[in-house]
Amino acid sequence: MSVRQGGPFGPAPRDPWDRFIEKVDVVPGGCWLWTGGRFSNGYGRISWGRTNKHLPVLAHRLSYLLFHDWLPEGYELVLDHLCRVKHCVNPEHLEVVTQAENLHRGVAVHKDFCSKGHAMTGDNLKVVHHRGYDDWLCQTCRRDVYRAYESRHPERKYRAR
Ligand SMILES: [Zn+2]
Ligand SMILES: [Zn+2]
């Protein structure tokens, strides 16, 4: 279920990317720390939906959905933080595992276009290697996150490249 169709969280706000990007804090080492609310278990939280129906959802799962236009759902498939930082939402740090035995399934979903419509080819394609499968990420969308961060914190010029 894609972002445009509303995703597994239900109808998306009109500006899901903007709402996501403005709450990301980039730190050296690569984690994207969630500056919005947190669940009591430490995971980032964002309210999702339109008009008066808002649902709290996990920020790192939203990140995965935005970058992959697909989200592992259900009991067995979960997202694991490779960096062990619970409120990190960097899609490079998220890995799909199964609850049982942490075995990978055929989880890689390689799309020709990202959820924003950028072509996933050539220099725009960033391949992230996980144990047992590869993730495809959109470089343009990654740079958008860094650029937005830099524009909010010009004194902490990081790297939008
Ligand atoms: Zn991280
Ligand atoms: Zn993109």
Short mmCIF file of C-alpha atoms and ligand atoms in Angstrom, two decimals:
data_model
loop_
_atom_site.label_atom_id
_atom_site.label_comp_id
_atom_site.label_asym_id
_atom_site.label_seq_id
_atom_site.Cartn_x
_atom_site.Cartn_y
_atom_site.Cartn_z
CA MET A 1 0.00 0.00 0.00
CA SER A 2 1.70 3.15 -1.18
CA VAL A 3 2.00 6.54 0.47
CA ARG A 4 -0.20 8.10 -2.19
CA GLN A 5 -2.94 5.59 -1.53
CA GLY A 6 -2.79 6.44 2.15
CA GLY A 7 -0.56 3.59 3.27
CA PRO A 8 -1.26 1.14 6.04
CA PHE A 9 -1.72 4.03 8.47
CA GLY A 10 -4.80 5.30 6.68
CA PRO A 11 -5.29 8.52 4.74
CA ALA A 12 -2.05 10.47 4.55
CA PRO A 13 -1.80 14.14 5.38
CA ARG A 14 -1.44 16.27 2.28
CA ASP A 15 2.22 16.91 3.13
CA PRO A 16 3.52 13.66 4.66
CA TRP A 17 7.10 14.32 3.55
CA ASP A 18 7.15 17.85 4.93
CA ARG A 19 5.81 16.75 8.26
CA PHE A 20 8.41 14.00 8.42
CA ILE A 21 11.39 16.08 7.31
CA GLU A 22 10.82 18.95 9.72
CA LYS A 23 11.21 16.64 12.71
CA VAL A 24 14.47 14.98 11.68
CA ASP A 25 17.73 15.97 13.38
CA VAL A 26 20.85 14.73 11.59
CA VAL A 27 23.81 13.81 13.76
CA PRO A 28 27.37 12.87 12.84
CA GLY A 29 27.51 9.12 12.55
CA GLY A 30 24.46 9.05 10.39
CA CYS A 31 21.46 8.70 12.67
CA TRP A 32 18.41 10.81 11.92
CA LEU A 33 17.08 11.53 15.39
CA TRP A 34 13.36 12.06 15.74
CA THR A 35 12.65 15.36 17.50
CA GLY A 36 8.90 14.85 17.66
CA GLY A 37 7.04 12.95 20.33
CA ARG A 38 8.00 9.51 21.58
CA PHE A 39 6.11 6.45 22.64
CA SER A 40 6.77 5.31 26.20
CA ASN A 41 8.98 2.53 24.82
CA GLY A 42 11.34 5.10 23.30
CA TYR A 43 10.30 4.91 19.66
CA GLY A 44 9.49 8.08 17.74
CA ARG A 45 5.86 8.98 17.28
CA ILE A 46 3.98 11.11 14.78
CA SER A 47 0.28 11.68 14.46
CA TRP A 48 -1.10 10.71 11.12
CA GLY A 49 -4.28 11.36 9.25
CA ARG A 50 -6.55 14.13 8.10
CA THR A 51 -9.07 16.46 9.65
CA ASN A 52 -10.13 15.27 13.10
CA LYS A 53 -8.99 11.68 12.75
CA HIS A 54 -5.40 11.38 13.84
CA LEU A 55 -3.60 8.20 14.68
CA PRO A 56 -0.24 7.94 16.46
CA VAL A 57 2.17 5.90 14.34
CA LEU A 58 5.80 4.83 14.71
CA ALA A 59 8.07 7.41 13.09
CA HIS A 60 10.62 4.87 11.83
CA ARG A 61 7.89 2.83 10.16
CA LEU A 62 6.66 5.98 8.46
CA SER A 63 10.23 6.64 7.30
CA TYR A 64 10.38 3.18 5.77
CA LEU A 65 7.06 3.74 4.05
CA LEU A 66 8.10 7.12 2.65
CA PHE A 67 11.38 5.82 1.28
CA HIS A 68 10.17 2.48 -0.01
CA ASP A 69 6.54 3.25 -0.76
CA TRP A 70 5.93 -0.07 0.90
CA LEU A 71 5.90 -1.26 4.49
CA PRO A 72 6.34 -4.72 5.93
CA GLU A 73 3.15 -5.42 7.79
CA GLY A 74 1.93 -8.12 10.06
CA TYR A 75 3.12 -10.12 12.96
CA GLU A 76 6.31 -11.69 11.70
CA LEU A 77 7.97 -8.96 9.71
CA VAL A 78 9.40 -6.20 11.85
CA LEU A 79 11.81 -3.33 11.35
CA ASP A 80 15.01 -3.58 13.33
CA HIS A 81 17.34 -0.67 14.13
CA LEU A 82 20.87 -1.58 13.06
CA CYS A 83 22.17 1.41 15.04
CA ARG A 84 20.28 0.44 18.22
CA VAL A 85 18.95 4.00 18.50
CA LYS A 86 15.24 3.60 18.98
CA HIS A 87 14.26 7.09 17.88
CA CYS A 88 16.46 7.00 14.75
CA VAL A 89 14.47 7.23 11.51
CA ASN A 90 17.31 6.92 8.97
CA PRO A 91 16.02 4.40 6.40
CA GLU A 92 19.59 3.13 5.95
CA HIS A 93 19.55 2.01 9.57
CA LEU A 94 16.31 0.06 9.29
CA GLU A 95 16.39 -3.59 8.41
CA VAL A 96 13.49 -5.95 7.84
CA VAL A 97 13.69 -9.08 9.96
CA THR A 98 11.30 -11.79 10.97
CA GLN A 99 10.33 -12.25 14.59
CA ALA A 100 11.15 -15.93 14.37
CA GLU A 101 14.86 -16.61 14.20
CA ASN A 102 15.58 -13.25 12.61
CA LEU A 103 15.64 -14.86 9.21
CA HIS A 104 15.32 -12.63 6.22
CA ARG A 105 12.63 -13.20 3.72
CA GLY A 106 12.37 -12.05 0.17
CA VAL A 107 11.67 -8.57 1.42
CA ALA A 108 13.49 -6.40 -1.09
CA VAL A 109 11.06 -4.30 -3.07
CA HIS A 110 12.81 -2.57 -5.93
CA LYS A 111 10.65 0.04 -7.59
CA ASP A 112 11.43 2.03 -10.72
CA PHE A 113 10.29 5.24 -9.04
CA CYS A 114 10.35 6.43 -5.44
CA SER A 115 7.18 7.57 -3.66
CA LYS A 116 7.82 11.11 -4.96
CA GLY A 117 8.26 9.94 -8.53
CA HIS A 118 12.06 10.23 -8.88
CA ALA A 119 13.54 7.62 -11.21
CA MET A 120 15.48 4.97 -9.30
CA THR A 121 18.35 4.68 -11.75
CA GLY A 122 21.95 5.79 -12.19
CA ASP A 123 23.28 8.31 -9.69
CA ASN A 124 19.87 8.67 -8.05
CA LEU A 125 19.89 5.06 -6.87
CA LYS A 126 21.53 4.32 -3.54
CA VAL A 127 21.85 0.65 -2.76
CA VAL A 128 22.09 -0.31 0.92
CA HIS A 129 23.34 -3.78 1.62
CA HIS A 130 21.75 -5.77 4.41
CA ARG A 131 22.35 -9.33 5.48
CA GLY A 132 20.62 -11.31 2.80
CA TYR A 133 19.07 -8.56 0.72
CA ASP A 134 19.59 -5.09 -0.73
CA ASP A 135 17.52 -1.97 -0.17
CA TRP A 136 17.05 0.70 -2.79
CA LEU A 137 16.88 4.29 -1.61
CA CYS A 138 16.31 7.50 -3.57
CA GLN A 139 19.31 9.87 -3.38
CA THR A 140 17.16 12.90 -4.17
CA CYS A 141 14.84 12.20 -1.25
CA ARG A 142 17.80 11.55 1.07
CA ARG A 143 19.36 14.88 0.05
CA ASP A 144 16.04 16.63 0.65
CA VAL A 145 16.21 15.54 4.28
CA TYR A 146 19.79 16.81 4.66
CA ARG A 147 19.03 20.07 2.86
CA ALA A 148 16.00 20.75 5.04
CA TYR A 149 18.13 20.06 8.10
CA GLU A 150 20.87 22.41 6.87
CA SER A 151 18.42 25.20 6.15
CA ARG A 152 17.11 24.97 9.70
CA HIS A 153 20.62 24.77 11.19
CA PRO A 154 22.97 26.76 8.93
CA GLU A 155 25.51 26.87 11.77
CA ARG A 156 25.72 23.10 11.75
CA LYS A 157 26.42 22.60 8.08
CA TYR A 158 26.39 18.88 7.67
CA ARG A 159 26.38 17.25 4.27
CA ALA A 160 23.67 17.42 1.66
CA ARG A 161 25.87 15.71 -0.90
ZN ZN B 1 20.47 5.22 13.32
ZN ZN B 2 12.78 10.39 -4.41
#
